[in-house]
Amino acid sequence: MAILNDGPNGPIRGKFGSVFAYMLNGQNIVRGRRKVRTTPPSKAELLNRQVTKVTNSFLNYLFPIVKYGYKNLLKDHPTKNAANLAQSHVRKECIRIDANNEPSVRPELFKPLRGTLFLPENAQMQLLDDELYITWTPFENDPQDWVKLNVVLLNVEEGADMRAAIVPARMGAYRLKSGLLTRRGKGLHVYIGFEDSYSEELSDSVYLGRLD
């Protein structure tokens, strides 16, 4: 049963006939019921299903992180959530199709953090025993230390780890400890970005590389 909230001019919530209505980010969304299909899928549709599968597999451990990293994009996409935006980013910008028409995700193109703040420059990393040593060009024009470093680690098979606003950008270096550094599996991907802790503005992430 559908409910008409706030009178005849208010949003609808629930099911009426073959239509479903719900609220998402303050927007009233109405969708029809999916039709039952009787024809077999085309090659393009099968490929699309494979792309969806590898996309969701890649993002499996990243969904909590992109909820934070994509938060500032939501105001421009009121009918989407962070997971939708991350899935769209992977599908449009990070998918590779091999000679056998098999899709895979290119982690070096993925951005777990999105925003318009300036990027870390000349960023590098080095594994020192059980610590990851990260360096970048110090950002000096920040006397209040509002701008800080964010780090994301991703092992697609085992998990992801994020450290938010951990050190001022003017420091230019940070030593990170994480359990994922000893569980690198088929590769541990490292991303960094900046965050203004006053305005909550984020930069796009920068890919530092893969630790084998």
Tab-separated table of C-alpha atoms in Angstrom:
chain	number	residue	atom	x	y	z
A	1	MET	CA	0.000	0.000	0.000
A	2	ALA	CA	1.298	3.445	-0.882
A	3	ILE	CA	1.265	6.325	1.589
A	4	LEU	CA	0.824	9.936	0.468
A	5	ASN	CA	3.000	11.876	2.903
A	6	ASP	CA	2.140	15.477	3.801
A	7	GLY	CA	-1.169	15.603	1.935
A	8	PRO	CA	-1.981	15.603	-1.793
A	9	ASN	CA	1.107	17.645	-2.684
A	10	GLY	CA	3.535	15.545	-0.657
A	11	PRO	CA	5.775	12.656	-1.773
A	12	ILE	CA	4.470	9.113	-2.224
A	13	ARG	CA	6.014	6.147	-0.414
A	14	GLY	CA	5.202	2.479	-1.010
A	15	LYS	CA	3.616	0.367	-3.782
A	16	PHE	CA	0.580	1.276	-5.834
A	17	GLY	CA	-0.400	-0.945	-8.740
A	18	SER	CA	2.804	-1.936	-10.539
A	19	VAL	CA	4.705	1.162	-9.381
A	20	PHE	CA	7.062	1.538	-6.404
A	21	ALA	CA	7.877	4.894	-4.769
A	22	TYR	CA	10.555	5.751	-2.208
A	23	MET	CA	12.713	8.628	-0.943
A	24	LEU	CA	16.442	8.908	-1.730
A	25	ASN	CA	18.537	11.883	-0.601
A	26	GLY	CA	15.381	13.972	-0.271
A	27	GLN	CA	14.100	13.098	-3.748
A	28	ASN	CA	10.892	11.168	-4.444
A	29	ILE	CA	11.799	8.265	-6.780
A	30	VAL	CA	9.103	6.302	-8.642
A	31	ARG	CA	9.935	3.150	-10.594
A	32	GLY	CA	7.884	0.575	-12.462
A	33	ARG	CA	8.063	-3.168	-11.926
A	34	ARG	CA	10.562	-5.042	-14.077
A	35	LYS	CA	9.076	-6.946	-16.989
A	36	VAL	CA	9.648	-10.694	-17.258
A	37	ARG	CA	12.054	-11.417	-20.109
A	38	THR	CA	11.437	-14.247	-22.595
A	39	THR	CA	14.362	-13.833	-25.037
A	40	PRO	CA	17.981	-14.914	-24.369
A	41	PRO	CA	20.512	-12.157	-23.596
A	42	SER	CA	22.680	-10.767	-26.379
A	43	LYS	CA	26.496	-10.831	-26.333
A	44	ALA	CA	26.517	-7.184	-25.307
A	45	GLU	CA	24.150	-7.915	-22.431
A	46	LEU	CA	26.269	-10.860	-21.284
A	47	LEU	CA	29.357	-8.642	-21.339
A	48	ASN	CA	27.473	-6.000	-19.373
A	49	ARG	CA	26.630	-8.608	-16.725
A	50	GLN	CA	30.298	-9.598	-16.508
A	51	VAL	CA	31.310	-5.956	-16.149
A	52	THR	CA	28.785	-5.540	-13.343
A	53	LYS	CA	30.133	-8.647	-11.614
A	54	VAL	CA	33.808	-7.606	-11.731
A	55	THR	CA	32.869	-4.055	-10.718
A	56	ASN	CA	31.030	-5.173	-7.591
A	57	SER	CA	33.753	-7.696	-6.764
A	58	PHE	CA	36.399	-4.972	-6.959
A	59	LEU	CA	34.342	-2.594	-4.800
A	60	ASN	CA	33.369	-5.249	-2.255
A	61	TYR	CA	35.649	-3.961	0.528
A	62	LEU	CA	35.580	-0.362	-0.704
A	63	PHE	CA	31.908	0.511	-0.240
A	64	PRO	CA	32.390	1.899	3.328
A	65	ILE	CA	35.378	3.919	2.089
A	66	VAL	CA	33.667	5.461	-0.940
A	67	LYS	CA	30.776	6.458	1.312
A	68	TYR	CA	33.318	8.810	2.905
A	69	GLY	CA	35.381	9.551	-0.188
A	70	TYR	CA	32.409	10.428	-2.428
A	71	LYS	CA	30.361	12.361	0.145
A	72	ASN	CA	30.918	15.747	-1.505
A	73	LEU	CA	29.684	14.500	-4.890
A	74	LEU	CA	26.221	13.654	-3.592
A	75	LYS	CA	24.905	17.227	-3.678
A	76	ASP	CA	25.303	17.214	-7.473
A	77	HIS	CA	23.692	13.756	-7.782
A	78	PRO	CA	20.646	13.849	-5.451
A	79	THR	CA	19.147	10.605	-6.791
A	80	LYS	CA	22.373	8.614	-6.354
A	81	ASN	CA	24.334	7.312	-3.386
A	82	ALA	CA	28.101	6.886	-3.005
A	83	ALA	CA	27.986	3.233	-4.075
A	84	ASN	CA	26.152	4.178	-7.300
A	85	LEU	CA	28.738	6.853	-8.098
A	86	ALA	CA	31.664	4.508	-7.426
A	87	GLN	CA	30.128	1.790	-9.604
A	88	SER	CA	29.603	4.288	-12.414
A	89	HIS	CA	33.214	5.510	-12.108
A	90	VAL	CA	34.588	1.958	-12.328
A	91	ARG	CA	32.373	0.958	-15.254
A	92	LYS	CA	33.103	4.097	-17.295
A	93	GLU	CA	36.761	4.729	-16.491
A	94	CYS	CA	38.446	1.651	-15.009
A	95	ILE	CA	37.338	-1.385	-17.044
A	96	ARG	CA	39.684	-3.212	-19.408
A	97	ILE	CA	38.424	-5.768	-21.972
A	98	ASP	CA	41.028	-8.369	-22.998
A	99	ALA	CA	41.421	-10.240	-26.289
A	100	ASN	CA	38.975	-12.903	-25.079
A	101	ASN	CA	36.339	-10.243	-24.337
A	102	GLU	CA	36.811	-10.748	-20.590
A	103	PRO	CA	36.490	-7.594	-18.451
A	104	SER	CA	38.701	-6.677	-15.495
A	105	VAL	CA	39.244	-3.576	-13.353
A	106	ARG	CA	42.409	-1.475	-13.590
A	107	PRO	CA	43.073	-0.444	-9.953
A	108	GLU	CA	45.518	2.269	-11.007
A	109	LEU	CA	42.642	4.203	-12.609
A	110	PHE	CA	40.269	3.932	-9.659
A	111	LYS	CA	39.743	6.903	-7.325
A	112	PRO	CA	38.489	6.003	-3.827
A	113	LEU	CA	38.551	9.711	-2.925
A	114	ARG	CA	36.899	12.382	-5.087
A	115	GLY	CA	36.925	16.152	-4.841
A	116	THR	CA	38.237	19.480	-6.086
A	117	LEU	CA	40.931	20.194	-3.488
A	118	PHE	CA	44.496	20.361	-4.830
A	119	LEU	CA	46.344	17.043	-5.246
A	120	PRO	CA	49.440	15.767	-3.414
A	121	GLU	CA	52.482	16.416	-5.602
A	122	ASN	CA	55.552	14.213	-6.173
A	123	ALA	CA	54.072	11.496	-3.964
A	124	GLN	CA	56.092	8.314	-3.453
A	125	MET	CA	56.078	5.296	-1.158
A	126	GLN	CA	58.594	2.821	0.216
A	127	LEU	CA	58.011	-0.324	2.266
A	128	LEU	CA	60.276	-0.371	5.331
A	129	ASP	CA	59.859	-3.647	7.238
A	130	ASP	CA	56.315	-3.473	8.672
A	131	GLU	CA	55.768	0.209	7.854
A	132	LEU	CA	54.851	2.089	4.693
A	133	TYR	CA	56.825	5.315	4.307
A	134	ILE	CA	54.906	7.875	2.236
A	135	THR	CA	56.357	11.193	1.058
A	136	TRP	CA	55.009	14.158	-0.918
A	137	THR	CA	55.892	17.798	-1.509
A	138	PRO	CA	54.991	19.630	1.739
A	139	PHE	CA	52.138	22.131	1.484
A	140	GLU	CA	53.459	25.176	3.319
A	141	ASN	CA	50.574	27.636	2.871
A	142	ASP	CA	48.479	26.237	5.724
A	143	PRO	CA	49.422	27.794	9.094
A	144	GLN	CA	46.348	26.329	10.809
A	145	ASP	CA	47.091	22.769	9.622
A	146	TRP	CA	43.617	22.376	8.173
A	147	VAL	CA	44.834	20.304	5.207
A	148	LYS	CA	45.646	16.716	6.149
A	149	LEU	CA	46.547	13.423	4.487
A	150	ASN	CA	44.158	10.560	3.707
A	151	VAL	CA	45.476	7.076	2.851
A	152	VAL	CA	43.606	4.108	1.343
A	153	LEU	CA	45.050	0.583	1.106
A	154	LEU	CA	43.310	-2.063	-1.007
A	155	ASN	CA	43.841	-5.800	-1.256
A	156	VAL	CA	41.023	-6.792	-3.601
A	157	GLU	CA	40.902	-10.357	-2.211
A	158	GLU	CA	41.171	-9.582	1.522
A	159	GLY	CA	40.124	-6.086	2.518
A	160	ALA	CA	40.657	-2.351	2.492
A	161	ASP	CA	41.939	0.107	5.084
A	162	MET	CA	41.517	3.879	5.236
A	163	ARG	CA	43.238	6.417	7.468
A	164	ALA	CA	41.548	9.832	7.367
A	165	ALA	CA	43.149	13.194	8.213
A	166	ILE	CA	46.145	11.520	9.840
A	167	VAL	CA	48.909	14.116	9.453
A	168	PRO	CA	49.160	17.762	8.269
A	169	ALA	CA	50.009	18.174	4.579
A	170	ARG	CA	52.883	20.506	5.478
A	171	MET	CA	54.777	17.582	7.053
A	172	GLY	CA	55.561	15.972	3.696
A	173	ALA	CA	56.027	12.460	5.109
A	174	TYR	CA	54.213	9.779	7.101
A	175	ARG	CA	54.943	6.248	8.324
A	176	LEU	CA	51.902	3.993	8.208
A	177	LYS	CA	51.271	0.683	9.949
A	178	SER	CA	48.464	-1.626	8.809
A	179	GLY	CA	47.716	-5.329	9.008
A	180	LEU	CA	47.249	-5.335	5.231
A	181	LEU	CA	50.955	-4.609	4.774
A	182	THR	CA	51.669	-8.202	5.819
A	183	ARG	CA	48.725	-9.644	3.835
A	184	ARG	CA	49.462	-8.291	0.397
A	185	GLY	CA	48.224	-11.390	-1.472
A	186	LYS	CA	48.111	-10.695	-5.204
A	187	GLY	CA	48.968	-7.064	-4.604
A	188	LEU	CA	48.239	-4.177	-2.236
A	189	HIS	CA	47.196	-0.959	-3.957
A	190	VAL	CA	47.955	2.373	-2.281
A	191	TYR	CA	46.140	5.687	-2.781
A	192	ILE	CA	46.537	9.036	-1.022
A	193	GLY	CA	44.701	12.360	-1.086
A	194	PHE	CA	44.277	15.579	0.858
A	195	GLU	CA	41.363	16.742	2.997
A	196	ASP	CA	40.584	20.201	4.354
A	197	SER	CA	39.318	19.377	7.838
A	198	TYR	CA	37.703	22.836	8.130
A	199	SER	CA	35.643	22.814	4.920
A	200	GLU	CA	35.571	18.975	4.627
A	201	GLU	CA	36.617	19.364	1.001
A	202	LEU	CA	38.560	16.414	-0.459
A	203	SER	CA	41.010	16.057	-3.306
A	204	ASP	CA	40.905	13.304	-5.869
A	205	SER	CA	43.106	10.418	-4.823
A	206	VAL	CA	46.555	9.812	-6.291
A	207	TYR	CA	47.611	6.221	-7.033
A	208	LEU	CA	51.032	5.447	-5.543
A	209	GLY	CA	51.353	1.938	-6.930
A	210	ARG	CA	51.126	-1.716	-6.002
A	211	LEU	CA	53.028	-3.589	-3.300
A	212	ASP	CA	53.597	-7.273	-4.143
